[in-house]
GROMACS .gro file of C-alpha atoms in nm:
model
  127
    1UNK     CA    1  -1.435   1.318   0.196
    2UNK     CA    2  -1.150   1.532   0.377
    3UNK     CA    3  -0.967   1.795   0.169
    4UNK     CA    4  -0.591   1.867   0.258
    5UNK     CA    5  -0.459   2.191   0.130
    6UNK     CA    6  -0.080   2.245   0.217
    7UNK     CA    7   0.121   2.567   0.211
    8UNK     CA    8   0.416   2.742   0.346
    9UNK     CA    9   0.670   2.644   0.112
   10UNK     CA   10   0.914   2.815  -0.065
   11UNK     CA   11   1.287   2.882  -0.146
   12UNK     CA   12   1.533   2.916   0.122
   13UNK     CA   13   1.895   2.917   0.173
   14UNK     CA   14   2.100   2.628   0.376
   15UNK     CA   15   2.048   2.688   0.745
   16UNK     CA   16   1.715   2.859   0.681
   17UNK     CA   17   1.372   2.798   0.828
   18UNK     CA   18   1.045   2.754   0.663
   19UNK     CA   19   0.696   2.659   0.840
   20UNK     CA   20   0.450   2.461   0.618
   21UNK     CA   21   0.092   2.399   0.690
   22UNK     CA   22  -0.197   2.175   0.624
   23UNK     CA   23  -0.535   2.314   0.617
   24UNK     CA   24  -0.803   1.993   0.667
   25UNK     CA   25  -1.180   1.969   0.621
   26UNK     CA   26  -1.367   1.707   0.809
   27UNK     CA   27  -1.565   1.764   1.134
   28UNK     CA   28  -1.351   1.491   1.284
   29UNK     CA   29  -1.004   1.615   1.194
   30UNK     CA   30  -0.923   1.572   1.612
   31UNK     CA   31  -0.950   1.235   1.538
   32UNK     CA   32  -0.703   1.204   1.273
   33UNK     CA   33  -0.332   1.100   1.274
   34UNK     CA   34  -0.122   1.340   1.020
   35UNK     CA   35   0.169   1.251   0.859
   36UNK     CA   36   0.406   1.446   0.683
   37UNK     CA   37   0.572   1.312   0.366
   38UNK     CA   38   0.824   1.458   0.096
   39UNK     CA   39   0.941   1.332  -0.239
   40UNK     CA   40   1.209   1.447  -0.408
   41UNK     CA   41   1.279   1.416  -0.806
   42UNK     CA   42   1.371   1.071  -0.898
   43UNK     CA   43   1.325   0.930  -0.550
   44UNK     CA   44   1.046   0.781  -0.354
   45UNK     CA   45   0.795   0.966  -0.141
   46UNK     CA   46   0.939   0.908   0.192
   47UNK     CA   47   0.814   0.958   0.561
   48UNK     CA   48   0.907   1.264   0.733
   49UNK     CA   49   0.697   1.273   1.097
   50UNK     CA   50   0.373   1.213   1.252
   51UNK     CA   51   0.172   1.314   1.510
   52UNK     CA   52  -0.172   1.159   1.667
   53UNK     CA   53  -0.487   1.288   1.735
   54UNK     CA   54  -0.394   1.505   2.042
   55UNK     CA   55  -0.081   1.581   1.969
   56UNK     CA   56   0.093   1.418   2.271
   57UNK     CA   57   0.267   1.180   2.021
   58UNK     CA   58   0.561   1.228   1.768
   59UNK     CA   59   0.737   1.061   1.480
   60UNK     CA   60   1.022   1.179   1.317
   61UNK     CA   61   1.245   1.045   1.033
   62UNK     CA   62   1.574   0.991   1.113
   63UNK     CA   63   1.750   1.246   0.885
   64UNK     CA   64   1.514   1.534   1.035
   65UNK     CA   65   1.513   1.423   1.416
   66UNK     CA   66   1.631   1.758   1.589
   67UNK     CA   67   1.570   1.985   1.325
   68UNK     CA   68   1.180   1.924   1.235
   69UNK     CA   69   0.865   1.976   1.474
   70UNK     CA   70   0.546   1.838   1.433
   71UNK     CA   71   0.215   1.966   1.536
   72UNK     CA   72  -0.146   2.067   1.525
   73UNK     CA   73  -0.415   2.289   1.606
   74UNK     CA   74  -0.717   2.093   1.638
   75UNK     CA   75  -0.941   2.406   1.670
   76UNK     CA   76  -0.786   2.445   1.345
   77UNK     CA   77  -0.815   2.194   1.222
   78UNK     CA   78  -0.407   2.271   1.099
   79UNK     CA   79  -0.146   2.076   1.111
   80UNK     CA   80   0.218   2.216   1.094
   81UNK     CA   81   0.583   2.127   0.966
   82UNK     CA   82   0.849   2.354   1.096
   83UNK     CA   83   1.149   2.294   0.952
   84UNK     CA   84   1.467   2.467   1.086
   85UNK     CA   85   1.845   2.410   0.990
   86UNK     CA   86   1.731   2.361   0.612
   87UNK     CA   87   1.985   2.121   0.364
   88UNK     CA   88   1.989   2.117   0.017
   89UNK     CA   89   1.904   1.732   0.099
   90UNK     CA   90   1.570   1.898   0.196
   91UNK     CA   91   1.461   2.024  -0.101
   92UNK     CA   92   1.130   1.790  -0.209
   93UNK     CA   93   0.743   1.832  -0.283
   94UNK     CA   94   0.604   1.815   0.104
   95UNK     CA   95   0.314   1.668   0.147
   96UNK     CA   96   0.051   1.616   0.451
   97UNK     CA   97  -0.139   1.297   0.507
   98UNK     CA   98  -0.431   1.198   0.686
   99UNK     CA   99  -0.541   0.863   0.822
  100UNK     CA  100  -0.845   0.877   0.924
  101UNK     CA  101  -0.851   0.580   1.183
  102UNK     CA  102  -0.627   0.774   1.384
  103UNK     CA  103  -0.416   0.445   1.538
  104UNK     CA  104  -0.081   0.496   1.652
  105UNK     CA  105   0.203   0.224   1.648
  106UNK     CA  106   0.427   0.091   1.363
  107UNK     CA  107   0.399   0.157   1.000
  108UNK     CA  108   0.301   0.543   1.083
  109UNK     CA  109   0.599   0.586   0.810
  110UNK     CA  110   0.400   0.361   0.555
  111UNK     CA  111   0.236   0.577   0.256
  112UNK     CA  112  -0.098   0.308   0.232
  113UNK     CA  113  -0.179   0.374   0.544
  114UNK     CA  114  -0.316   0.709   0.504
  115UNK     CA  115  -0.643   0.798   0.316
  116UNK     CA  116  -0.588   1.112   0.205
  117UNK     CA  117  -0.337   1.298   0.090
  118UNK     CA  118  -0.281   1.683  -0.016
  119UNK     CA  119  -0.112   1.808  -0.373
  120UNK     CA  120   0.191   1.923  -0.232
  121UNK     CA  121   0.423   2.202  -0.176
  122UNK     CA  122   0.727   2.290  -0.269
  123UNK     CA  123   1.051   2.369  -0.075
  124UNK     CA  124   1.371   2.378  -0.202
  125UNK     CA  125   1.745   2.478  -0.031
  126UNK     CA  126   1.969   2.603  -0.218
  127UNK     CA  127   2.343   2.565  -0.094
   0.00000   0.00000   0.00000
């Protein structure tokens, strides 16, 4: 069983920062690729980035490519979502994702790949 417990979010104004984190249990959490997803109201979750176990690789969603960073602390056992250059488009329930296999490749931005999932925080932007 591996617990994810996200925080960090909040509300900000356009052009803001925030930094969101994902506290995970598990012994093996160096093992794990993490995701981070957001859904906003009325839309689907979608796939914001991804990084693998060591953090030497990166995914990022298109619309947060430049502005986003991915990354981890396996000692830890954190991973991290800062988000700089904030939209109003931003503004979602964030969530972190773990899949446990810890494979790297295509469908990284596909939500049934990952095994566990946090509750969520919120961010929003206002404009």
């Amino acid at each position: 069983q591996v617990q994810l417990v996200e925080s960090g979010g909040g509300l900000v104004q356009a052009g803001g920062s925030l930094r969101l984190s994902c506290a995970a249990s598990g012994r093996t959490f160096s093992s794990y690729t993490m995701a981070w997803f957001r859904q906003a109201p009325g839309k689907e979750r979608e796939f914001v980035a991804a990084i693998n176990w060591s953090g030497s690789m990166r995914a990022y969603a298109d619309s947060v490519k430049g502005r986003f960073t991915i990354s981890r602390d396996n000692d830890k056992n954190t991973v991290y979502l800062e988000m700089n250059n904030l939209k109003p488009e931003d503004t979602a329930v964030y969530y972190c994702a773990a899949d446990l296999v810890g494979s790297w490749g295509p469908g990284l931005s596909t939500r049934g790949r990952y095994d566990y999932w946090g509750q969520g925080t919120q961010v929003t932007v206002s404009s």
